[in-house]
Amino acid sequence: TPLEAALQVKERGNKYYRGGRYDKAIECYSEAIDLCPPDQSDTLSTFYQNRAAALESLGKWDDVERDCTSALEHSPRYTKALARRAKVRERLGELRGALVDITAVCILESFSNSDSLTRAEQVLKSRGRQLAKESASRIVPSLPSKAFLRSFFMSFSEDPVQREPIGSDPFSAALQALSDDKFDQLIGLCEEALKAPVHSNGSAQTPSSTASAEASQAAGESGDEPQPQEQQQEQQAAEKQSYLTPYRRDLCRLFLATLQLLSGQPLSAEPTLKSLANSNDVDRSVRANALIKLASLAMQAAMPGQTDVLTDSVLGHFDRALQLCPDHPDAHHHRGQMLLLTDRLDEALVHLTKACEGAPANPIPAVQRAYASHRTGSGANALDQLRRLTEKHRRCGEAHSLYAQALLETQQFDEAEKAFKRVTELEPDSGTAYVHQGLLRLQAHNDTEGGVALIQRALEVEPRCEFALETLATIEVQRGNLDAAIGLFDRAIALTKTEAELAHLWALREAADVQLQLARDMGLRMPSLAAGMHQAF
């Protein structure tokens, strides 16, 4: 029969394939496809899949994809064809299609094949990076919330900008706005201040001062009376308000670059920070601060998904800052903080201890050191030390927040909830503590509605809280509300400032969107699919 003839030719093709004669194998599989009756869907799908395998061995990727698609037209749930097409689509850069295919494989295998799950995770991360790169140019510069900015500026003990007297020159308006928490005005005021002329050696190099000197000289030569001394002093005072000293100009440039870094404008911030850090004419405290900011920028720029983001480039900036200003507390603090965030706890303890020694009045390094000690498990009294620090620094939100986190990690849920509530009292415009409270309700009490209500409260007090949006979106994925989840991920993506964060959020959004597509295409129940995906990834 035609079917028997097709199967016989296919077996000959298998022998050629096993012998590495792929061209001959392809000829046999093609003949088998031509001979096979069209109503034999499962058999035809196998023939196409076999030919795709031979084509893959020859690197004919477009043909492989085409044959896998033909196999799936005859047998839509054929996992071998889906897996092979996912592989070749990944090679061709068609990451969305690859993600759909490998996710379908995981679903059909009931999330039981670890190799498929690993591949799915890899493709998902690659797709996230791809979308992040495409959307990075569309980042809308904007400063983070007031709560975040207050916490950021508090983390510096030796910030030359914050230590500078306000004064009466063009930079003074920006310093006053910083003092008044008018953060939305800061970038504009710094840009305006930098338009002012700079004076050096105690005299203003301005057109008005030059004209005044020439007028005085002309008056003396003509015998006219020179201007009264009081009038000259008033004029000099007025001119002083219109120019910047070199040091104040450097401070203004540093402050503007810092704000650009915080608002998602790294390409604007980096040249200024490098210029300040590398100039021997700039004050050492300014150079050290610029190097700390460059370390932060380098860490943000690390490849999304990179295992160790504390590269030599990042740590090198801290080394240079400490060469300029030995035992600089901010350099030790921010280095220790980065080490803590990347779980290099023993190293973090070394630098946070030095930060405490250099800036004993700043509670934040002390709190982070106690938390790092708690995380290592070597500090028997670390939790008690955190508690004492909250009593000593009653109005320090960071102290109560890390104490609450440590209580949560030791499953002291009631005490953790009290500590998080204290943070919301201290920082009423910060959504982060509400999110932690919501997660605690979910984890400790299995109270989904109560947890969601607290996270929604976070968005009421801080509408731009990315943490709240991402957390709420993830909960909606777990509940099977994928359309709602995608909308929340979109809102979080619109607020994101760095490519690494974009890659993470895009990966989460794509995972939800692919689930939605496959649920419709494969007729799957949404909650069970979402639960399986969440457990797998």
XYZ file of C-alpha atoms in Angstrom:
537
model
C 0.000 0.000 0.000
C 1.128 3.631 -0.317
C 1.446 3.845 3.478
C 3.608 0.723 3.646
C 5.780 2.026 0.811
C 6.194 5.371 2.614
C 7.183 3.664 5.863
C 9.706 1.501 4.013
C 11.338 4.569 2.431
C 11.342 6.329 5.820
C 13.239 3.388 7.369
C 15.852 3.678 4.622
C 16.115 7.372 5.447
C 16.670 6.512 9.114
C 19.636 4.332 8.173
C 21.164 7.141 6.122
C 20.569 9.544 9.041
C 22.268 7.254 11.565
C 25.192 6.934 9.166
C 25.583 10.702 8.854
C 24.476 10.801 5.198
C 22.003 13.591 5.772
C 21.425 14.556 2.120
C 20.376 10.997 1.274
C 18.208 10.875 4.415
C 16.436 14.061 3.338
C 15.744 12.540 -0.113
C 14.170 9.478 1.507
C 12.046 11.492 3.953
C 10.857 13.705 1.093
C 9.868 10.631 -0.920
C 8.052 9.201 2.115
C 6.080 12.439 2.498
C 5.067 12.296 -1.175
C 3.981 8.638 -0.905
C 2.084 8.929 2.390
C -1.720 9.240 2.136
C -2.847 12.730 3.288
C -5.247 11.290 5.886
C -2.334 9.763 7.845
C -1.674 12.882 9.950
C 0.396 11.307 12.744
C 2.626 9.479 10.269
C 3.115 12.576 8.116
C 4.028 14.645 11.160
C 6.737 12.073 11.991
C 8.121 12.223 8.449
C 8.325 16.024 8.557
C 9.953 15.861 11.974
C 12.529 13.349 10.737
C 13.369 15.524 7.736
C 13.683 18.531 10.068
C 16.223 16.599 12.154
C 18.329 15.861 9.049
C 18.081 19.475 7.876
C 19.162 20.628 11.329
C 22.310 18.522 11.040
C 23.141 20.476 7.864
C 22.424 23.851 9.504
C 19.516 24.689 7.196
C 17.615 26.559 9.884
C 14.833 28.093 7.800
C 14.000 24.703 6.298
C 14.035 23.125 9.769
C 11.504 25.665 11.020
C 9.302 25.101 7.971
C 9.262 21.299 8.399
C 8.559 21.559 12.144
C 5.621 23.819 11.349
C 4.355 21.263 8.805
C 4.680 18.492 11.415
C 2.655 20.571 13.886
C -0.046 21.256 11.327
C -0.656 17.511 11.265
C -0.118 16.973 15.019
C -0.385 20.223 17.039
C 0.796 18.700 20.336
C 3.867 16.942 18.961
C 6.442 17.860 21.634
C 9.520 16.829 19.590
C 8.523 19.190 16.777
C 7.714 21.989 19.236
C 11.040 21.576 21.018
C 13.025 21.498 17.771
C 11.196 24.534 16.381
C 11.819 26.393 19.654
C 15.514 25.604 19.354
C 15.821 26.781 15.754
C 13.692 29.866 16.360
C 15.993 30.814 19.229
C 18.955 30.441 16.869
C 17.198 32.622 14.273
C 16.475 35.311 16.890
C 12.720 34.681 16.803
C 12.564 34.636 20.583
C 8.840 35.230 20.984
C 8.046 32.205 18.815
C 10.704 30.149 20.601
C 9.190 31.077 23.970
C 5.690 30.074 22.858
C 6.947 26.703 21.595
C 9.099 25.752 24.587
C 6.389 26.875 27.014
C 3.912 24.640 25.170
C 6.369 21.763 25.596
C 6.549 22.393 29.361
C 2.756 22.423 29.594
C 2.364 19.213 27.575
C 4.999 17.538 29.760
C 3.133 18.741 32.892
C 6.204 20.746 33.926
C 8.026 17.501 34.773
C 11.012 17.700 32.386
C 13.828 19.686 33.995
C 15.681 20.124 30.666
C 12.624 21.740 29.071
C 12.089 23.978 32.093
C 15.716 25.114 32.009
C 15.479 25.919 28.300
C 12.222 27.800 28.837
C 13.807 29.919 31.556
C 16.818 30.693 29.342
C 14.609 31.707 26.400
C 12.437 33.820 28.695
C 15.464 35.736 29.989
C 16.792 36.235 26.464
C 13.407 37.527 25.334
C 13.332 39.906 28.302
C 16.765 41.278 27.382
C 15.721 41.640 23.742
C 12.614 43.649 24.620
C 14.534 45.710 27.183
C 17.094 46.720 24.566
C 14.330 47.662 22.136
C 12.451 49.743 24.708
C 15.408 51.315 26.564
C 15.458 54.280 24.183
C 11.845 55.008 25.121
C 12.527 55.418 28.850
C 10.872 58.645 29.983
C 13.221 60.492 32.365
C 11.569 61.116 35.719
C 12.745 61.177 39.297
C 11.606 58.400 41.646
C 9.260 59.050 44.570
C 9.983 61.530 47.351
C 10.308 58.652 49.807
C 12.989 57.013 47.662
C 14.897 60.279 47.170
C 14.871 61.093 50.890
C 16.217 57.611 51.633
C 18.864 57.960 48.904
C 20.220 61.284 50.147
C 20.182 60.042 53.762
C 22.501 57.207 52.741
C 25.377 59.692 52.284
C 27.181 60.967 55.379
C 29.867 62.954 53.544
C 27.929 64.262 50.546
C 29.633 67.575 49.643
C 26.382 68.883 48.107
C 24.294 68.330 51.225
C 27.048 69.706 53.469
C 27.339 72.937 51.459
C 25.743 76.117 52.928
C 22.867 77.425 50.841
C 24.359 80.875 50.156
C 23.050 83.420 47.630
C 24.561 82.452 44.263
C 22.675 80.775 41.352
C 23.270 77.293 42.849
C 21.575 78.343 46.085
C 18.090 77.924 44.650
C 18.763 74.220 43.981
C 20.184 73.725 47.499
C 17.126 75.416 48.996
C 14.789 73.213 46.944
C 16.681 70.131 48.168
C 16.278 71.320 51.749
C 12.539 71.845 51.179
C 12.017 68.429 49.482
C 10.979 70.172 46.253
C 12.611 67.441 44.217
C 10.681 68.080 41.017
C 12.393 71.491 40.681
C 15.964 70.293 41.169
C 17.029 69.398 37.619
C 15.719 72.655 36.154
C 17.366 74.752 38.888
C 20.724 73.019 38.407
C 20.584 73.478 34.646
C 19.777 77.155 35.121
C 22.579 77.623 37.662
C 25.146 76.153 35.275
C 24.386 78.934 32.799
C 25.957 81.419 35.235
C 29.562 82.603 34.675
C 32.364 81.303 36.863
C 34.780 83.480 38.768
C 38.284 82.525 39.829
C 40.935 83.974 42.151
C 38.321 85.953 44.035
C 37.151 88.198 41.179
C 34.197 87.656 38.903
C 34.994 87.203 35.233
C 31.733 88.693 33.980
C 30.916 91.312 31.336
C 29.472 93.635 33.990
C 32.577 93.497 36.192
C 34.825 94.216 33.208
C 32.647 97.173 32.185
C 32.673 98.502 35.768
C 36.454 98.368 35.951
C 36.790 100.141 32.610
C 34.302 102.822 33.711
C 36.205 103.437 36.951
C 39.471 103.729 35.047
C 37.915 106.162 32.562
C 36.490 108.267 35.369
C 39.888 108.511 37.008
C 41.585 109.564 33.783
C 38.970 112.220 33.057
C 39.064 113.684 36.525
C 35.475 112.623 37.334
C 34.671 111.476 40.815
C 34.864 107.646 41.157
C 31.818 105.789 42.404
C 31.307 105.915 46.173
C 32.739 102.890 48.010
C 29.310 101.856 49.318
C 27.898 101.809 45.802
C 30.820 99.722 44.562
C 30.280 97.219 47.384
C 26.588 96.919 46.523
C 27.480 96.333 42.886
C 30.060 93.693 43.817
C 27.516 91.960 46.095
C 24.961 91.932 43.271
C 27.553 90.502 40.866
C 28.501 87.829 43.402
C 24.910 86.584 43.319
C 25.138 86.139 39.549
C 28.219 83.907 39.297
C 29.516 80.606 40.646
C 32.852 79.802 42.211
C 34.678 76.885 40.553
C 33.941 74.706 43.598
C 30.215 75.537 43.594
C 30.077 74.877 39.859
C 31.624 71.438 40.425
C 29.043 70.773 43.140
C 26.255 71.810 40.801
C 27.549 69.533 38.050
C 27.828 66.638 40.523
C 24.294 67.238 41.794
C 22.818 67.445 38.289
C 24.600 64.230 37.216
C 23.268 62.492 40.342
C 19.721 63.579 39.506
C 20.158 62.429 35.902
C 21.351 59.050 37.149
C 18.302 58.744 39.420
C 15.894 59.803 36.675
C 17.073 57.213 34.137
C 19.484 59.320 32.089
C 22.785 57.402 32.482
C 24.180 58.623 29.149
C 23.848 62.220 30.368
C 25.190 61.499 33.847
C 28.231 59.378 33.006
C 30.388 61.942 31.093
C 29.990 64.530 33.866
C 30.771 62.042 36.629
C 33.868 60.826 34.761
C 35.020 64.381 34.116
C 34.731 65.263 37.809
C 36.300 62.005 39.007
C 39.313 62.274 36.680
C 40.200 65.950 37.156
C 42.991 66.858 39.561
C 41.553 70.388 39.721
C 38.371 69.127 41.399
C 38.114 68.842 45.194
C 38.799 65.308 46.435
C 35.452 65.030 48.251
C 33.644 65.799 44.976
C 35.783 63.306 43.050
C 35.149 60.569 45.640
C 31.398 61.166 45.536
C 31.444 61.064 41.731
C 33.275 57.714 41.841
C 30.633 56.255 44.189
C 27.938 57.340 41.717
C 29.952 55.812 38.846
C 30.042 52.514 40.744
C 26.263 52.631 41.023
C 25.967 53.409 37.307
C 28.317 50.541 36.398
C 26.288 48.117 38.503
C 23.067 49.256 36.811
C 24.699 48.766 33.411
C 25.730 45.171 34.172
C 24.268 42.698 31.724
C 20.707 41.816 32.782
C 20.734 38.308 34.189
C 24.500 38.441 34.877
C 25.319 36.327 37.921
C 27.939 38.615 39.453
C 27.078 42.263 38.832
C 29.904 43.433 41.110
C 32.451 43.460 38.316
C 36.003 44.814 38.495
C 34.624 48.002 36.960
C 32.178 48.504 39.831
C 34.638 47.703 42.609
C 37.402 49.679 40.906
C 35.450 52.905 41.350
C 35.248 52.277 45.097
C 38.988 51.504 45.219
C 39.759 54.841 43.551
C 37.431 56.712 45.909
C 39.240 55.196 48.908
C 42.636 56.072 47.419
C 41.522 59.704 47.167
C 39.891 59.774 50.607
C 41.134 56.905 52.803
C 38.429 55.497 55.108
C 35.738 57.506 53.320
C 32.551 56.341 55.123
C 30.285 56.702 52.075
C 32.608 54.626 49.875
C 32.666 51.861 52.489
C 28.912 52.151 53.099
C 27.813 51.931 49.479
C 30.313 49.198 48.693
C 29.055 47.256 51.707
C 25.462 47.839 50.660
C 26.115 46.466 47.162
C 27.881 43.446 48.644
C 24.903 42.873 50.942
C 22.466 43.044 48.023
C 24.502 40.426 46.135
C 24.820 38.112 49.180
C 28.560 38.586 49.642
C 27.874 38.940 53.333
C 31.315 38.533 54.923
C 32.785 41.217 52.668
C 29.758 43.413 53.294
C 30.332 43.219 57.057
C 33.934 44.423 56.661
C 32.964 47.560 54.733
C 29.820 48.341 56.724
C 31.893 48.165 59.926
C 34.354 50.686 58.484
C 31.431 52.897 57.443
C 30.127 52.816 61.027
C 33.548 53.795 62.342
C 33.812 56.676 59.884
C 30.257 57.984 60.364
C 29.005 56.897 63.805
C 26.101 59.385 63.685
C 24.568 57.784 60.572
C 22.258 54.927 61.654
C 21.883 53.317 58.224
C 25.317 51.583 57.982
C 24.855 50.299 61.550
C 21.439 48.868 60.724
C 22.674 47.254 57.525
C 25.672 45.773 59.360
C 23.363 44.216 61.968
C 21.128 42.855 59.207
C 24.131 41.410 57.337
C 25.266 39.770 60.580
C 21.787 38.281 60.968
C 21.922 36.958 57.401
C 25.257 35.204 57.960
C 23.816 33.343 60.939
C 27.039 34.002 62.831
C 25.729 36.907 64.876
C 23.800 35.256 67.697
C 22.551 38.586 68.967
C 22.058 40.242 65.568
C 18.259 40.259 65.819
C 18.409 41.748 69.303
C 20.916 44.302 68.038
C 18.492 45.304 65.283
C 15.756 45.727 67.867
C 17.992 47.972 69.982
C 18.845 50.063 66.928
C 15.124 50.652 66.282
C 14.808 51.899 69.869
C 17.863 54.113 69.526
C 16.830 55.512 66.124
C 13.068 55.552 66.530
C 12.473 57.719 63.467
C 14.742 55.809 61.078
C 12.498 53.938 58.635
C 15.414 51.832 57.338
C 16.031 50.484 60.852
C 12.432 49.367 61.335
C 12.238 47.999 57.775
C 15.316 45.759 58.071
C 14.258 44.661 61.555
C 10.874 43.667 60.119
C 12.589 41.786 57.279
C 14.752 39.876 59.749
C 11.675 39.004 61.842
C 9.929 37.793 58.701
C 12.875 35.585 57.797
C 12.747 34.006 61.272
C 8.955 33.534 60.895
C 8.086 35.904 63.737
C 5.147 37.132 61.707
C 3.216 39.122 64.326
C 6.289 41.101 65.365
C 7.255 41.638 61.713
C 3.796 43.034 60.986
C 4.144 45.518 63.852
C 7.540 46.634 62.574
C 6.230 47.157 59.017
C 3.312 49.183 60.408
C 5.827 51.377 62.194
C 7.559 52.023 58.852
C 4.269 53.172 57.298
C 3.824 55.588 60.219
C 7.312 57.015 59.717
C 7.104 57.116 55.905
C 3.401 57.624 55.087
C 4.125 58.441 51.423
C 6.180 55.272 50.815
C 4.428 52.257 49.337
C 7.188 49.719 49.989
C 6.222 48.949 53.592
C 2.610 48.365 52.575
C 3.793 45.869 49.934
C 5.820 43.994 52.557
C 2.794 43.946 54.838
C 0.685 42.567 52.016
C 3.205 39.827 51.256
C 3.295 38.965 54.947
C -0.504 38.570 54.970
C -0.197 36.202 52.023
C 2.689 34.187 53.435
C 1.764 33.961 57.095
C -2.014 33.987 57.001
C -2.837 32.833 53.457
C -5.020 35.945 53.269
C -5.031 36.799 49.561
C -7.713 39.482 49.739
C -6.130 41.182 52.731
C -2.696 41.058 51.112
C -3.963 42.479 47.824
C -5.781 45.287 49.685
C -2.527 46.334 51.392
C -0.608 46.322 48.103
C -3.342 48.406 46.497
C -2.993 50.778 49.455
C 0.697 51.076 48.519
C -0.338 52.358 45.083
C -2.713 54.865 46.669
C 0.044 56.458 48.753
C 2.728 56.060 46.047
C 1.171 55.660 42.569
C 4.613 55.247 40.966
C 5.697 52.357 43.234
C 7.165 49.806 40.798
C 7.531 47.229 43.581
C 3.785 47.361 44.262
C 2.875 47.107 40.581
C 5.188 44.137 39.966
C 4.017 42.326 43.112
C 0.345 42.862 42.337
C 0.889 41.712 38.743
C 2.606 38.530 39.949
C -0.314 37.786 42.283
C -2.758 38.262 39.418
C -0.727 35.771 37.333
C -0.990 33.221 40.137
C -4.742 33.826 40.336
C -5.102 33.332 36.581
C -6.076 36.963 35.881
C -3.559 37.306 33.076
C -5.098 40.310 31.315
C -5.012 42.275 34.578
C -1.446 41.121 35.226
C -0.249 42.281 31.801
C -1.787 45.723 32.382
C 0.044 46.041 35.707
C 3.340 44.914 34.165
C 2.883 47.564 31.458
C 2.469 50.241 34.138
C 5.609 49.064 35.923
C 7.613 48.975 32.673
C 6.606 52.593 31.936
C 8.196 53.650 35.251
C 11.402 51.635 34.986
C 14.718 53.493 34.710
C 17.345 50.851 33.895
C 17.758 48.244 31.187
C 18.354 45.492 33.768
C 15.036 46.236 35.481
C 13.335 46.435 32.089
C 14.654 42.975 31.165
C 13.256 41.519 34.380
C 9.814 43.081 33.948
C 9.558 42.309 30.241
C 10.352 38.653 30.981
C 7.535 38.516 33.534
C 5.137 40.220 31.132
C 6.043 37.907 28.253
C 5.553 34.851 30.470
C 2.029 36.054 31.292
C 1.254 36.940 27.676
C 2.468 33.571 26.383
C 0.360 31.778 28.995
C -2.650 33.757 27.809
C -1.975 32.860 24.163
C -1.471 29.157 24.881
C -4.506 28.962 27.142
C -6.600 30.195 24.232
C -4.856 28.126 21.558
C -4.763 24.886 23.557
C -8.052 25.261 25.434
C -6.465 25.146 28.898
C -7.995 26.365 32.144
C -6.268 29.581 33.138
C -5.768 29.124 36.921
C -4.280 25.628 36.574
C -1.920 26.796 33.838
C -0.856 29.855 35.837
C -0.239 27.726 38.935
C 1.901 25.290 36.952
C 3.950 28.052 35.350
C 4.491 29.815 38.697
C 5.656 26.611 40.360
C 7.960 25.829 37.438
C 9.581 29.244 37.109
